[in-house]
């Protein structure tokens, strides 16, 4: 697809390609019209304010807010937008809006959370009145818009004070630090931008504190899931200059900031900020603050529902600090308990010390240490439980089926106000980011928990999806009212790419063949050991590649893989004889296994294990002779003469190994 023939320009297409949605977004061009629908025209005419993005004489974008009596925007026809005044005193765009200039327009009504976009070129400008020839018109969903109701501001006759500077003042920084909304103007005026050429102004919203003031000339803000048009980010890829607008809704100040923006694609700050897809870092070039310029004041906000799954920079800092604690036992408070079914309860856990939770990737787990209980004569017990929700930066949720001594203890003793020790998170059973294939999530029983966490991470805000390909969710349950049944139905109603199948009988490969259309899938498995082994073996017999089948395994290995690494994939190592003393079995380490635990199981030895990620210590065994090296950082440090089977391999050149197993 050539950029000039597309509604999207090269920068927008490049980002769509990078995040894996370009093919799916090709059809979205139909939503971007070259004319305004009647409902948009009526909406603009009803507004007493309007957001505008435009360039000054130097090519610097500015974002601003026009304000006048309702009706100051008129649409003589579907391709013409007339703006009759509204530019406030001291606005940085004064004298800059001339015929031939491009503008980006945004009609937004906080009291209804409605917004529509219109972009175009000024064809006439006369004494503050602008006539705009519309080039693009499209609607936007109400995501992240805080509900506010405006009222006329009291008039005291004072002139507007205009403050200018090259850096942010203390008052500016305070406004930004508590802001829950800002607007950003950007542009691509390149000759080869085709139909995407022009100026854009966009809304951004989040919880107060979602914009970080790094210093008096640097800001950082998260980019949440949007419409995948990538108008702003695509423009910044082509031209990093942008204009920001922050509004003091209580006092009527307008804070305009000219910046240069950069996209942060990865890193610990991004991973720590709940809900963030990318970060935008802004370097301040110029600041204009119009003190008390707006003729309106607004009521306190009612936060957008989407805010609940997003973070703040204070929380992100706590999350980053907590990452260093993920290999230590920490006390957590039980803040809520929810009954999911007759034998499953969800426990909501927050750090008892008031600090943050380490970030997790949906599908990972935490290890729980249960104290020795009176009368049992038992030592403390450790179990691993999937974090059954996507990260929110504040707490973990584990969903536990009552089916053993430890889980029964949790059901009996954990109520709001109780405390429990956790370590983690950890684990490798996570969704493959950026995959372009349809996905099949296969679960049975309590194996639904990592699948729910993955779904909650992928399907957000009622209708947005981070995976635009089909997701087939196939679950085997004993009863209709299984855990998360209502939640799954709600997700399926809001996301057209989610195909939900719940069966009240055993799922087998024949059932899969009946349910799934022919395609090239990635498979995710979680459930009882027999279920996963049967599904794995059945998929392999259908020639599904081993690397396309991912599964969770706590305790003894629940799936034995049939694939053997190709010679080119195996790191060549000198063979090391390994003797399992108690079992009387001898084997050879040749580098084809991931760990000594895998080697033991491949030779029919029932080795103890739990999390299989070095966190819980369940696989600790004695080392009788030889030396090992660790393959990962572990949360448990064994005593002298002991090793963690799941995270060790023979040390190269160390000689024969003997394990007390």
XYZ file of C-alpha atoms in Angstrom:
661
model
C 0.000 0.000 0.000
C 1.523 3.313 -1.037
C 1.218 6.101 1.543
C -0.108 8.591 -1.019
C -3.013 6.262 -1.851
C -3.907 5.687 1.785
C -5.925 7.709 4.252
C -2.957 7.164 6.576
C 0.426 8.678 5.864
C 3.762 6.866 6.026
C 4.379 7.569 9.732
C 0.975 6.242 10.777
C 1.399 3.180 8.583
C 4.876 2.529 10.002
C 3.561 2.422 13.567
C 0.566 0.301 12.588
C 3.060 -2.096 11.010
C 5.287 -2.090 14.093
C 2.466 -3.000 16.469
C 1.003 -5.551 14.066
C -2.311 -3.932 13.090
C -1.613 -2.480 9.638
C -3.520 -5.148 7.740
C -6.527 -4.890 10.050
C -6.517 -1.079 9.919
C -6.652 -0.971 6.131
C -10.431 -1.144 6.341
C -10.582 1.641 8.937
C -10.108 4.228 6.193
C -13.835 3.961 5.551
C -14.453 5.666 8.913
C -12.457 8.737 7.870
C -14.711 10.759 5.596
C -14.058 13.818 3.457
C -17.284 15.371 4.737
C -19.099 15.878 8.035
C -22.177 13.761 8.849
C -25.227 15.773 9.846
C -24.959 14.676 13.491
C -21.392 16.046 13.654
C -22.497 19.350 12.130
C -25.270 19.693 14.700
C -22.875 18.758 17.493
C -20.286 21.399 16.548
C -22.994 24.064 16.292
C -24.161 23.308 19.848
C -20.750 23.768 21.449
C -19.569 26.900 23.294
C -15.928 25.760 23.008
C -13.835 23.914 20.455
C -10.281 22.553 20.463
C -7.930 23.547 17.696
C -4.457 22.572 16.531
C -2.510 24.701 14.053
C 1.017 25.802 13.140
C 2.619 29.170 13.730
C 4.836 30.886 11.145
C 7.851 28.805 12.196
C 5.980 25.510 11.756
C 5.547 24.925 15.496
C 2.236 23.194 16.331
C 0.110 24.711 19.107
C -2.959 23.257 20.784
C -5.601 25.674 21.990
C -9.213 26.054 23.046
C -11.628 28.435 21.349
C -14.518 29.748 23.442
C -17.592 31.820 22.586
C -21.361 31.615 22.692
C -22.850 28.338 21.506
C -23.423 28.549 17.758
C -20.084 30.203 16.919
C -19.293 27.149 14.763
C -21.434 26.881 11.645
C -21.400 24.331 8.807
C -22.929 25.815 5.618
C -22.544 22.409 4.011
C -21.005 19.028 4.781
C -17.572 20.065 3.501
C -17.324 23.532 5.030
C -16.734 24.543 8.624
C -17.009 28.204 9.645
C -15.456 29.310 12.946
C -16.702 32.754 13.954
C -14.276 33.982 16.579
C -13.438 32.224 19.813
C -9.675 32.850 19.909
C -8.885 34.170 23.385
C -6.553 37.020 24.351
C -2.898 36.050 24.484
C -3.390 32.836 22.519
C -0.121 31.779 20.804
C -2.072 31.298 17.547
C -3.171 34.921 17.366
C -2.278 36.254 13.928
C -1.226 32.795 12.708
C -4.514 31.503 11.252
C -4.417 32.551 7.609
C -5.762 31.234 4.319
C -3.758 28.204 3.226
C -3.011 27.072 6.784
C -4.131 23.652 7.960
C -6.017 23.059 11.199
C -7.037 20.089 13.271
C -10.363 20.461 15.073
C -11.884 18.539 17.962
C -15.384 18.962 19.280
C -15.533 17.542 22.804
C -18.328 17.757 25.358
C -17.107 16.588 28.796
C -20.624 16.413 30.225
C -21.589 13.701 27.719
C -18.078 12.384 26.909
C -18.840 12.850 23.237
C -16.124 13.874 20.765
C -15.746 14.189 17.006
C -12.811 15.186 14.841
C -12.592 17.441 11.789
C -9.424 18.460 9.936
C -9.013 20.749 6.986
C -7.488 23.785 5.307
C -8.373 27.428 5.928
C -9.651 28.861 2.646
C -10.631 32.276 4.005
C -9.763 34.295 7.109
C -11.331 37.640 7.900
C -11.232 39.492 11.249
C -11.141 36.346 13.350
C -13.636 34.400 11.251
C -12.282 31.285 9.532
C -13.701 29.217 6.717
C -12.276 25.686 6.636
C -12.498 23.235 3.739
C -12.906 19.846 5.380
C -10.441 17.115 4.383
C -11.049 14.578 7.160
C -13.989 13.938 9.467
C -14.438 11.056 11.891
C -15.873 10.165 15.251
C -13.979 9.182 18.379
C -15.066 6.948 21.228
C -15.451 8.418 24.746
C -12.378 6.722 26.227
C -10.579 8.506 29.088
C -12.811 11.608 28.989
C -13.567 12.841 32.516
C -17.140 14.023 33.025
C -17.311 17.749 33.821
C -20.090 20.312 33.634
C -19.197 23.882 32.694
C -20.762 27.112 33.933
C -20.046 30.745 32.977
C -17.111 32.242 34.833
C -17.692 35.265 37.073
C -16.654 38.493 35.380
C -14.481 40.934 37.300
C -13.256 43.103 34.432
C -9.608 42.179 34.841
C -7.447 41.801 31.734
C -6.001 38.406 30.964
C -2.415 38.077 32.150
C -0.123 36.329 29.658
C 3.025 34.711 31.055
C 5.754 33.508 28.699
C 8.894 31.494 29.328
C 11.262 28.850 28.027
C 10.764 26.446 30.942
C 7.943 25.360 33.230
C 7.344 27.462 36.323
C 6.505 25.965 39.703
C 2.831 26.843 39.119
C 2.933 25.161 35.702
C 4.464 22.031 37.160
C 1.841 21.889 39.885
C -1.001 22.105 37.347
C 0.485 19.361 35.175
C 1.203 17.076 38.129
C -2.495 17.017 39.126
C -3.925 17.065 35.592
C -6.229 14.296 34.382
C -6.538 15.709 30.846
C -4.430 17.357 28.176
C -4.589 17.978 24.444
C -1.832 17.525 21.887
C -1.427 19.087 18.444
C 0.901 17.548 15.861
C 1.361 17.760 12.109
C 2.706 16.111 9.001
C 2.977 18.640 6.201
C 5.231 16.501 3.993
C 4.377 16.657 0.302
C 4.166 12.855 0.094
C 1.757 12.516 3.045
C -1.170 12.215 0.618
C -4.619 12.234 2.181
C -3.012 12.078 5.626
C -1.327 15.462 5.211
C -2.343 18.122 7.719
C -2.646 18.996 11.409
C -4.212 16.943 14.172
C -5.359 17.767 17.692
C -6.088 14.898 20.064
C -7.330 14.391 23.613
C -5.453 12.487 26.312
C -6.879 11.502 29.683
C -5.985 9.419 32.719
C -5.855 9.462 36.481
C -4.457 12.592 38.154
C -0.689 12.187 38.037
C -0.611 10.411 34.693
C 1.707 13.097 33.257
C 5.088 13.163 34.899
C 7.021 16.396 35.380
C 10.580 15.088 35.067
C 12.063 18.580 35.457
C 11.252 22.142 34.391
C 11.770 21.329 30.699
C 10.738 17.638 30.399
C 7.411 15.786 30.667
C 6.537 12.110 30.197
C 3.047 10.737 29.507
C 1.673 7.237 28.822
C -0.069 6.265 25.614
C -3.049 4.016 26.364
C -4.968 1.769 23.976
C -6.703 3.899 21.361
C -8.227 3.574 17.913
C -4.980 2.366 16.272
C -5.024 5.270 13.827
C -1.836 6.553 15.509
C -2.399 10.105 14.259
C -0.275 11.700 16.978
C 2.486 9.098 17.109
C 2.616 8.882 13.317
C 3.017 12.644 13.082
C 5.753 12.633 15.738
C 7.610 9.970 13.806
C 7.730 12.372 10.859
C 8.015 15.668 12.762
C 8.758 15.612 16.522
C 7.431 19.133 17.183
C 4.099 19.244 19.003
C 1.926 21.526 21.096
C 0.380 20.614 24.458
C -2.575 22.258 26.182
C -3.357 21.862 29.886
C -6.470 23.490 31.351
C -6.942 24.698 34.899
C -10.630 23.810 35.119
C -11.021 25.540 38.483
C -9.388 28.886 37.659
C -9.739 29.130 33.879
C -6.023 29.207 32.998
C -4.792 27.844 29.661
C -1.261 26.446 29.680
C 0.179 26.118 26.154
C 3.501 24.289 25.782
C 5.556 23.986 22.588
C 7.561 20.755 22.743
C 9.584 18.226 20.843
C 8.302 14.706 21.400
C 9.917 11.302 21.325
C 8.356 7.846 21.505
C 9.577 5.477 24.239
C 8.978 1.960 22.948
C 10.262 -0.083 25.873
C 11.983 0.077 29.235
C 11.271 -0.295 32.971
C 9.231 2.917 33.217
C 6.866 1.725 30.497
C 6.521 -1.748 31.995
C 5.788 -0.277 35.419
C 2.976 2.047 34.299
C -0.326 0.148 34.354
C -2.167 0.290 31.032
C 0.598 2.057 29.099
C 1.306 0.873 25.570
C 4.077 3.387 24.897
C 5.434 6.532 26.546
C 5.754 9.980 25.013
C 8.540 12.192 26.336
C 8.224 15.907 25.691
C 11.086 18.396 25.719
C 9.847 21.933 26.365
C 10.718 24.696 23.886
C 8.319 27.485 24.903
C 5.573 28.060 27.465
C 2.588 30.441 27.251
C 0.179 30.648 30.187
C -3.023 32.665 29.816
C -4.118 33.337 33.383
C -7.913 33.247 33.840
C -8.534 33.458 30.080
C -11.434 31.009 29.887
C -14.973 32.327 30.322
C -15.971 28.992 31.941
C -15.393 27.038 35.131
C -16.033 23.331 35.562
C -17.402 21.074 38.278
C -15.088 18.483 39.874
C -14.531 15.538 37.511
C -16.235 12.192 37.480
C -13.388 9.920 36.289
C -13.693 7.931 33.089
C -14.313 4.242 33.718
C -11.176 3.381 31.727
C -9.028 5.101 34.372
C -9.491 2.157 36.751
C -6.987 -0.015 34.884
C -4.393 2.677 34.412
C -1.660 3.951 36.672
C -0.044 7.105 37.917
C 3.628 7.956 38.084
C 3.652 7.617 41.869
C 2.401 4.047 41.469
C 4.804 3.358 38.608
C 7.707 4.433 40.815
C 6.466 2.069 43.536
C 6.143 -0.764 41.009
C 9.698 -0.225 39.841
C 10.974 -0.201 43.426
C 9.003 -3.369 44.201
C 10.699 -5.220 41.328
C 13.799 -5.487 43.525
C 11.662 -7.224 46.178
C 10.167 -9.888 43.908
C 12.640 -12.522 45.111
C 11.879 -11.909 48.798
C 8.919 -12.946 50.915
C 6.622 -9.988 51.619
C 3.501 -9.634 53.734
C 0.298 -8.781 51.860
C -3.079 -7.730 53.254
C -6.235 -9.417 52.075
C -8.415 -6.469 51.035
C -11.315 -8.372 49.462
C -12.570 -11.905 48.904
C -14.975 -12.749 46.079
C -16.798 -16.060 45.688
C -16.435 -17.060 42.028
C -18.213 -20.438 42.321
C -18.978 -23.094 44.915
C -15.330 -24.027 45.367
C -13.372 -21.074 43.915
C -12.622 -17.794 45.648
C -10.640 -14.787 44.466
C -8.389 -13.085 46.999
C -7.348 -9.466 46.397
C -3.973 -8.738 47.954
C -2.119 -5.469 48.591
C 1.348 -4.995 50.138
C 1.123 -4.652 53.914
C 3.982 -2.140 53.959
C 2.087 0.280 51.706
C 4.682 0.059 48.937
C 4.078 -1.088 45.382
C 3.524 -4.449 43.740
C 6.093 -5.727 41.276
C 4.695 -5.678 37.758
C 3.638 -8.982 36.259
C 2.859 -10.159 32.761
C -0.606 -11.765 32.446
C -0.193 -15.514 32.887
C 2.525 -15.275 35.543
C 2.113 -16.468 39.130
C 3.055 -15.629 42.690
C 4.170 -18.105 45.331
C 2.258 -18.130 48.622
C 3.771 -19.280 51.924
C 1.196 -20.631 54.372
C 2.324 -20.816 58.006
C 2.366 -24.054 59.982
C -1.082 -24.458 61.478
C -1.828 -25.645 65.004
C -2.469 -29.328 65.569
C -1.135 -30.446 62.186
C 2.511 -30.674 63.165
C 3.427 -29.443 59.670
C 5.998 -26.938 58.532
C 5.021 -23.908 56.489
C 3.777 -24.790 53.024
C 4.471 -23.088 49.692
C 2.144 -23.130 46.716
C 2.085 -21.179 43.440
C -1.062 -19.484 42.145
C -1.608 -17.603 38.918
C -2.280 -13.885 39.226
C -5.744 -14.074 37.724
C -6.009 -10.532 36.412
C -4.026 -8.107 34.298
C -1.782 -5.697 36.230
C -3.283 -2.527 37.656
C -0.190 -1.323 39.547
C -1.850 -1.622 42.962
C -2.691 -5.209 43.888
C -2.736 -8.875 42.881
C -5.696 -11.204 42.536
C -5.323 -14.954 42.950
C -8.277 -17.283 42.356
C -8.013 -20.516 44.334
C -9.985 -23.739 44.066
C -10.515 -25.575 47.350
C -8.958 -28.931 46.517
C -6.116 -29.615 48.945
C -4.721 -28.884 52.384
C -3.181 -25.508 51.499
C -6.028 -24.219 49.338
C -8.524 -25.312 51.999
C -6.526 -23.373 54.586
C -6.660 -20.271 52.372
C -10.431 -20.595 52.001
C -10.843 -21.034 55.763
C -8.468 -18.361 57.007
C -8.198 -15.566 54.439
C -10.791 -12.863 54.927
C -10.448 -9.086 54.593
C -7.856 -7.901 57.100
C -5.847 -11.134 57.135
C -2.225 -11.296 56.006
C -0.309 -13.775 53.877
C 3.255 -13.964 52.586
C 3.933 -13.744 48.845
C 6.960 -13.972 46.617
C 7.153 -13.163 42.932
C 5.770 -12.738 40.394
C 7.434 -15.132 37.978
C 6.814 -17.701 35.293
C 7.126 -18.052 31.537
C 3.532 -18.889 30.583
C 2.662 -15.559 28.974
C 1.055 -14.361 25.779
C 3.425 -13.951 22.841
C 3.471 -10.216 22.255
C 3.102 -9.138 18.642
C 1.984 -12.478 17.252
C 0.083 -12.169 13.983
C -1.706 -15.507 14.290
C -5.126 -16.378 15.673
C -5.013 -17.825 19.170
C -6.676 -20.776 20.878
C -6.865 -20.703 24.682
C -7.680 -24.183 26.003
C -8.473 -24.606 29.675
C -10.266 -26.893 32.069
C -11.283 -26.359 35.670
C -9.157 -23.872 37.598
C -6.823 -23.748 34.581
C -9.041 -20.871 33.480
C -7.123 -18.415 35.684
C -4.119 -17.598 33.449
C -6.422 -17.431 30.450
C -8.603 -14.845 32.193
C -5.513 -12.817 33.072
C -4.368 -12.910 29.437
C -7.822 -11.965 28.148
C -8.048 -9.073 30.595
C -4.693 -7.856 29.349
C -5.674 -8.165 25.685
C -9.319 -7.034 25.706
C -9.737 -3.653 27.365
C -12.083 -0.678 27.797
C -15.217 -2.500 26.728
C -14.353 -2.905 23.054
C -10.620 -2.332 22.429
C -8.320 -5.247 21.705
C -4.537 -5.498 21.804
C -4.747 -8.590 19.578
C -6.777 -7.891 16.462
C -6.771 -11.511 15.287
C -9.340 -14.115 16.380
C -9.130 -15.447 19.930
C -10.887 -18.784 20.475
C -11.494 -19.332 24.192
C -12.413 -22.972 24.811
C -13.082 -24.031 28.384
C -14.170 -27.294 29.938
C -16.350 -26.790 33.025
C -18.423 -29.003 35.294
C -21.283 -26.540 35.555
C -22.741 -23.551 33.735
C -22.007 -21.248 36.677
C -18.270 -21.809 36.440
C -15.759 -19.187 37.660
C -15.760 -15.973 35.594
C -18.721 -17.112 33.480
C -20.457 -13.709 33.546
C -17.180 -11.877 32.948
C -16.444 -14.017 29.876
C -19.902 -13.385 28.450
C -19.412 -9.640 28.947
C -16.051 -9.744 27.162
C -17.527 -11.748 24.286
C -20.355 -9.238 23.825
C -17.915 -6.339 23.638
C -15.172 -7.858 21.470
C -15.986 -9.295 18.073
C -12.659 -11.135 17.839
C -13.374 -13.240 20.951
C -15.102 -16.553 20.200
C -16.268 -18.192 23.413
C -16.931 -21.932 23.762
C -17.742 -23.472 27.151
C -18.397 -27.211 27.215
C -19.844 -29.153 30.120
C -18.018 -32.288 29.064
C -14.426 -33.244 28.427
C -12.685 -31.338 25.661
C -10.718 -33.485 23.241
C -9.082 -33.045 19.867
C -12.235 -34.103 18.060
C -14.104 -31.287 19.787
C -11.429 -28.856 18.633
C -11.801 -29.987 15.052
C -15.530 -29.333 15.306
C -15.181 -25.918 16.917
C -12.263 -24.359 15.063
C -12.205 -23.189 11.466
C -9.109 -24.234 9.553
C -6.257 -21.845 10.359
C -2.717 -21.572 11.672
C -3.051 -21.143 15.442
C -1.016 -20.526 18.559
C -2.277 -22.759 21.385
C -2.231 -22.041 25.129
C -3.063 -24.893 27.537
C -3.830 -24.929 31.245
C -5.741 -27.426 33.356
C -5.356 -30.815 35.022
C -2.261 -32.802 34.042
C -4.155 -35.458 32.087
C -6.118 -32.848 30.141
C -2.999 -30.957 29.093
C -1.061 -34.076 28.130
C -3.966 -35.372 26.026
C -4.421 -32.007 24.318
C -0.692 -31.644 23.679
C -0.366 -35.149 22.227
C -3.481 -34.655 20.098
C -2.260 -31.338 18.700
C 1.143 -32.813 17.867
C -0.588 -35.646 15.978
C -2.369 -32.940 13.983
C 1.101 -31.622 13.040
C 0.858 -28.515 15.222
C 4.460 -27.421 15.756
C 5.773 -27.908 19.270
C 6.756 -24.241 19.588
C 3.135 -23.238 18.852
C 1.917 -25.025 21.990
C 2.429 -23.236 25.301
C 1.313 -24.523 28.651
C 1.367 -23.845 32.373
C 2.834 -26.410 34.736
C 2.915 -26.173 38.519
C 4.121 -29.099 40.565
C 5.352 -32.181 38.712
C 5.646 -31.598 34.998
C 2.171 -31.928 33.565
C 3.190 -32.193 29.927
C 6.001 -34.189 28.423
C 7.020 -32.655 25.132
C 7.519 -34.930 22.156
C 9.715 -32.548 20.196
C 13.482 -32.834 20.291
C 15.622 -29.808 19.597
C 17.276 -29.770 16.229
C 21.055 -30.024 16.287
C 21.319 -26.395 15.156
C 19.274 -25.282 18.193
C 21.350 -27.110 20.784
C 24.314 -25.357 22.333
C 27.207 -27.757 21.993
C 28.458 -28.775 25.443
C 30.809 -31.432 26.700
C 28.706 -34.373 27.960
C 28.417 -34.551 31.746
C 27.498 -37.828 33.499
C 24.661 -37.268 36.008
C 23.797 -39.851 38.667
C 20.510 -39.729 40.554
C 21.613 -41.532 43.682
C 18.318 -42.508 45.358
C 16.698 -43.554 42.081
C 19.747 -45.479 40.915
C 19.478 -43.927 37.455
C 22.373 -42.572 35.434
C 21.942 -40.076 32.610
C 24.029 -37.777 30.445
C 23.684 -34.004 30.260
C 24.216 -32.951 26.640
C 22.558 -29.505 26.555
C 19.257 -30.643 25.078
C 17.319 -30.070 28.318
C 16.437 -26.747 29.913
C 17.397 -27.794 33.450
C 18.365 -30.704 35.662
C 14.680 -30.986 36.578
C 13.846 -31.565 32.910
C 16.634 -34.141 32.653
C 15.328 -35.993 35.708
C 11.763 -36.093 34.388
C 12.929 -37.171 30.940
C 14.462 -40.208 32.645
C 11.273 -41.142 34.486
C 12.215 -39.694 37.857
C 9.386 -38.089 39.846
C 11.272 -35.041 41.071
C 9.719 -32.573 43.531
C 8.754 -29.226 42.000
C 6.395 -26.320 42.404
C 6.673 -23.073 40.470
C 9.417 -24.386 38.137
C 10.792 -20.830 38.004
C 13.175 -20.663 40.937
C 10.790 -18.872 43.276
C 9.279 -21.415 45.641
C 12.185 -23.752 46.499
C 10.079 -26.925 46.177
C 12.626 -28.597 43.897
C 15.548 -28.257 46.322
C 17.687 -31.434 46.441
C 21.076 -32.328 47.819
C 24.166 -32.132 45.609
C 26.411 -35.068 46.478
C 29.239 -34.220 44.089
C 30.038 -32.022 41.115
C 29.208 -28.384 40.414
C 26.172 -26.630 38.945
C 25.456 -23.172 37.549
C 22.178 -21.284 37.753
C 20.265 -20.382 34.581
C 18.182 -17.591 36.162
C 17.961 -15.338 39.204
C 16.040 -17.253 41.870
C 13.903 -16.178 44.792
C 15.226 -18.928 47.044
C 18.822 -19.437 48.123
C 19.310 -23.118 49.060
C 21.474 -24.128 51.966
C 25.035 -25.242 51.364
C 25.122 -28.577 49.555
C 21.670 -28.123 48.006
C 20.531 -26.876 44.582
C 17.302 -25.899 42.807
C 16.714 -28.490 40.087
C 14.461 -26.233 37.992
C 17.072 -23.516 37.582
C 20.407 -25.326 37.338
C 22.611 -27.104 34.824
C 25.992 -28.830 35.256
C 28.863 -26.360 35.257
C 30.915 -26.781 32.100
C 34.038 -28.823 32.723
C 33.063 -29.616 36.322
C 33.071 -33.399 35.963
C 30.410 -35.962 36.950
C 27.389 -34.831 38.946
C 25.574 -36.734 41.701
C 22.191 -35.662 43.060
C 20.384 -37.022 46.124
C 17.247 -37.857 44.195
